[in-house]
Amino acid sequence: MKVGYVNAGGGAKRIATILGNHTKIAMVGVTSETRNPKLSALFYCGEEPRSDLSESPTAKELGYDVVFASSLSGTAPKAPRRTWFRNWRVSLSR
């Protein structure tokens, strides 16, 4: 799988790249993500789940050994979670 990293600045700029269809997913701070109803946190990169992201599993719960010290979540435009996770798993299996 080929993954490109785009430095888009802070959380507001990253959110703008998602909503403008310039990126498919971005790592943003949990507080930025939870305030925007057009976005969905697909997963959280902390050690333990967060109560304010009750529907979002941790990356570890999804089987990926990823933990960030800061409160970041993999965030994407709001869509059925099943669709995002299916596409994510297919991409990672390549």
mmCIF file of C-alpha atoms in Angstrom:
data_model
loop_
_atom_site.group_PDB
_atom_site.id
_atom_site.type_symbol
_atom_site.label_atom_id
_atom_site.label_comp_id
_atom_site.label_asym_id
_atom_site.label_seq_id
_atom_site.Cartn_x
_atom_site.Cartn_y
_atom_site.Cartn_z
ATOM 1 C CA MET A 1 0.000 0.000 0.000
ATOM 2 C CA LYS A 2 1.241 3.469 -0.796
ATOM 3 C CA VAL A 3 0.477 6.099 1.807
ATOM 4 C CA GLY A 4 1.241 9.731 1.226
ATOM 5 C CA TYR A 5 1.802 12.157 4.067
ATOM 6 C CA VAL A 6 0.688 15.713 3.509
ATOM 7 C CA ASN A 7 1.609 18.349 6.055
ATOM 8 C CA ALA A 8 -1.472 20.523 6.000
ATOM 9 C CA GLY A 9 -0.758 22.592 9.086
ATOM 10 C CA GLY A 10 -2.934 22.599 12.186
ATOM 11 C CA GLY A 11 -6.244 20.894 12.872
ATOM 12 C CA ALA A 12 -8.398 23.515 11.149
ATOM 13 C CA LYS A 13 -6.379 23.237 7.940
ATOM 14 C CA ARG A 14 -6.454 19.441 8.081
ATOM 15 C CA ILE A 15 -10.214 19.466 8.515
ATOM 16 C CA ALA A 16 -10.500 21.826 5.540
ATOM 17 C CA THR A 17 -8.508 19.381 3.374
ATOM 18 C CA ILE A 18 -10.925 16.578 4.267
ATOM 19 C CA LEU A 19 -14.065 18.628 3.711
ATOM 20 C CA GLY A 20 -12.631 19.970 0.439
ATOM 21 C CA ASN A 21 -11.989 16.396 -0.789
ATOM 22 C CA HIS A 22 -8.235 16.998 -1.003
ATOM 23 C CA THR A 23 -7.422 14.203 1.457
ATOM 24 C CA LYS A 24 -9.338 11.064 2.400
ATOM 25 C CA ILE A 25 -8.337 10.937 6.054
ATOM 26 C CA ALA A 26 -6.387 13.134 8.445
ATOM 27 C CA MET A 27 -5.014 12.873 11.924
ATOM 28 C CA VAL A 28 -6.629 15.634 13.959
ATOM 29 C CA GLY A 29 -6.984 16.484 17.607
ATOM 30 C CA VAL A 30 -9.993 14.943 19.251
ATOM 31 C CA THR A 31 -11.443 18.293 20.298
ATOM 32 C CA SER A 32 -11.340 19.604 16.716
ATOM 33 C CA GLU A 33 -12.993 16.456 15.405
ATOM 34 C CA THR A 34 -15.745 16.267 17.988
ATOM 35 C CA ARG A 35 -16.931 19.794 17.226
ATOM 36 C CA ASN A 36 -17.506 19.261 13.511
ATOM 37 C CA PRO A 37 -20.707 17.331 12.690
ATOM 38 C CA LYS A 38 -19.531 16.667 9.111
ATOM 39 C CA LEU A 39 -16.655 14.478 10.335
ATOM 40 C CA SER A 40 -16.324 11.110 11.954
ATOM 41 C CA ALA A 41 -13.478 9.733 14.061
ATOM 42 C CA LEU A 42 -12.717 6.349 12.526
ATOM 43 C CA PHE A 43 -10.267 5.351 15.238
ATOM 44 C CA TYR A 44 -8.420 6.835 18.182
ATOM 45 C CA CYS A 45 -4.650 6.521 18.543
ATOM 46 C CA GLY A 46 -4.453 6.542 22.337
ATOM 47 C CA GLU A 47 -3.673 3.640 24.634
ATOM 48 C CA GLU A 48 -7.198 3.491 26.101
ATOM 49 C CA PRO A 49 -10.608 4.288 24.576
ATOM 50 C CA ARG A 50 -12.114 7.728 25.233
ATOM 51 C CA SER A 51 -15.632 8.243 26.536
ATOM 52 C CA ASP A 52 -16.224 11.157 24.137
ATOM 53 C CA LEU A 53 -15.381 8.850 21.215
ATOM 54 C CA SER A 54 -17.480 5.929 22.390
ATOM 55 C CA GLU A 55 -18.201 4.756 18.830
ATOM 56 C CA SER A 56 -14.552 4.928 17.765
ATOM 57 C CA PRO A 57 -12.254 1.996 18.532
ATOM 58 C CA THR A 58 -8.594 2.464 19.306
ATOM 59 C CA ALA A 59 -6.103 1.551 16.603
ATOM 60 C CA LYS A 60 -5.002 -1.328 18.848
ATOM 61 C CA GLU A 61 -8.579 -2.627 19.035
ATOM 62 C CA LEU A 62 -8.516 -2.740 15.240
ATOM 63 C CA GLY A 63 -5.344 -4.828 15.344
ATOM 64 C CA TYR A 64 -2.768 -2.106 14.623
ATOM 65 C CA ASP A 65 0.061 -1.505 17.078
ATOM 66 C CA VAL A 66 -0.230 2.277 16.958
ATOM 67 C CA VAL A 67 -0.306 4.609 19.952
ATOM 68 C CA PHE A 68 0.324 8.357 19.931
ATOM 69 C CA ALA A 69 1.034 10.354 23.073
ATOM 70 C CA SER A 70 -1.156 13.205 21.836
ATOM 71 C CA SER A 71 -4.923 12.941 21.464
ATOM 72 C CA LEU A 72 -5.198 12.244 17.742
ATOM 73 C CA SER A 73 -7.848 10.414 15.829
ATOM 74 C CA GLY A 74 -8.016 9.197 12.259
ATOM 75 C CA THR A 75 -10.789 11.384 10.928
ATOM 76 C CA ALA A 76 -12.709 11.340 7.672
ATOM 77 C CA PRO A 77 -15.919 12.735 6.191
ATOM 78 C CA LYS A 78 -19.001 11.369 7.896
ATOM 79 C CA ALA A 79 -20.001 8.114 6.210
ATOM 80 C CA PRO A 80 -21.110 4.677 7.346
ATOM 81 C CA ARG A 81 -18.274 3.291 9.492
ATOM 82 C CA ARG A 82 -18.630 -0.102 7.898
ATOM 83 C CA THR A 83 -17.758 1.413 4.508
ATOM 84 C CA TRP A 84 -14.657 3.210 5.837
ATOM 85 C CA PHE A 85 -13.357 0.188 7.732
ATOM 86 C CA ARG A 86 -13.907 -2.135 4.777
ATOM 87 C CA ASN A 87 -11.982 0.220 2.479
ATOM 88 C CA TRP A 88 -9.248 0.710 5.096
ATOM 89 C CA ARG A 89 -8.746 -3.039 5.566
ATOM 90 C CA VAL A 90 -8.688 -3.689 1.823
ATOM 91 C CA SER A 91 -6.056 -0.968 1.365
ATOM 92 C CA LEU A 92 -3.891 -2.272 4.201
ATOM 93 C CA SER A 93 -4.020 -5.845 2.902
ATOM 94 C CA ARG A 94 -2.423 -4.898 -0.426
#
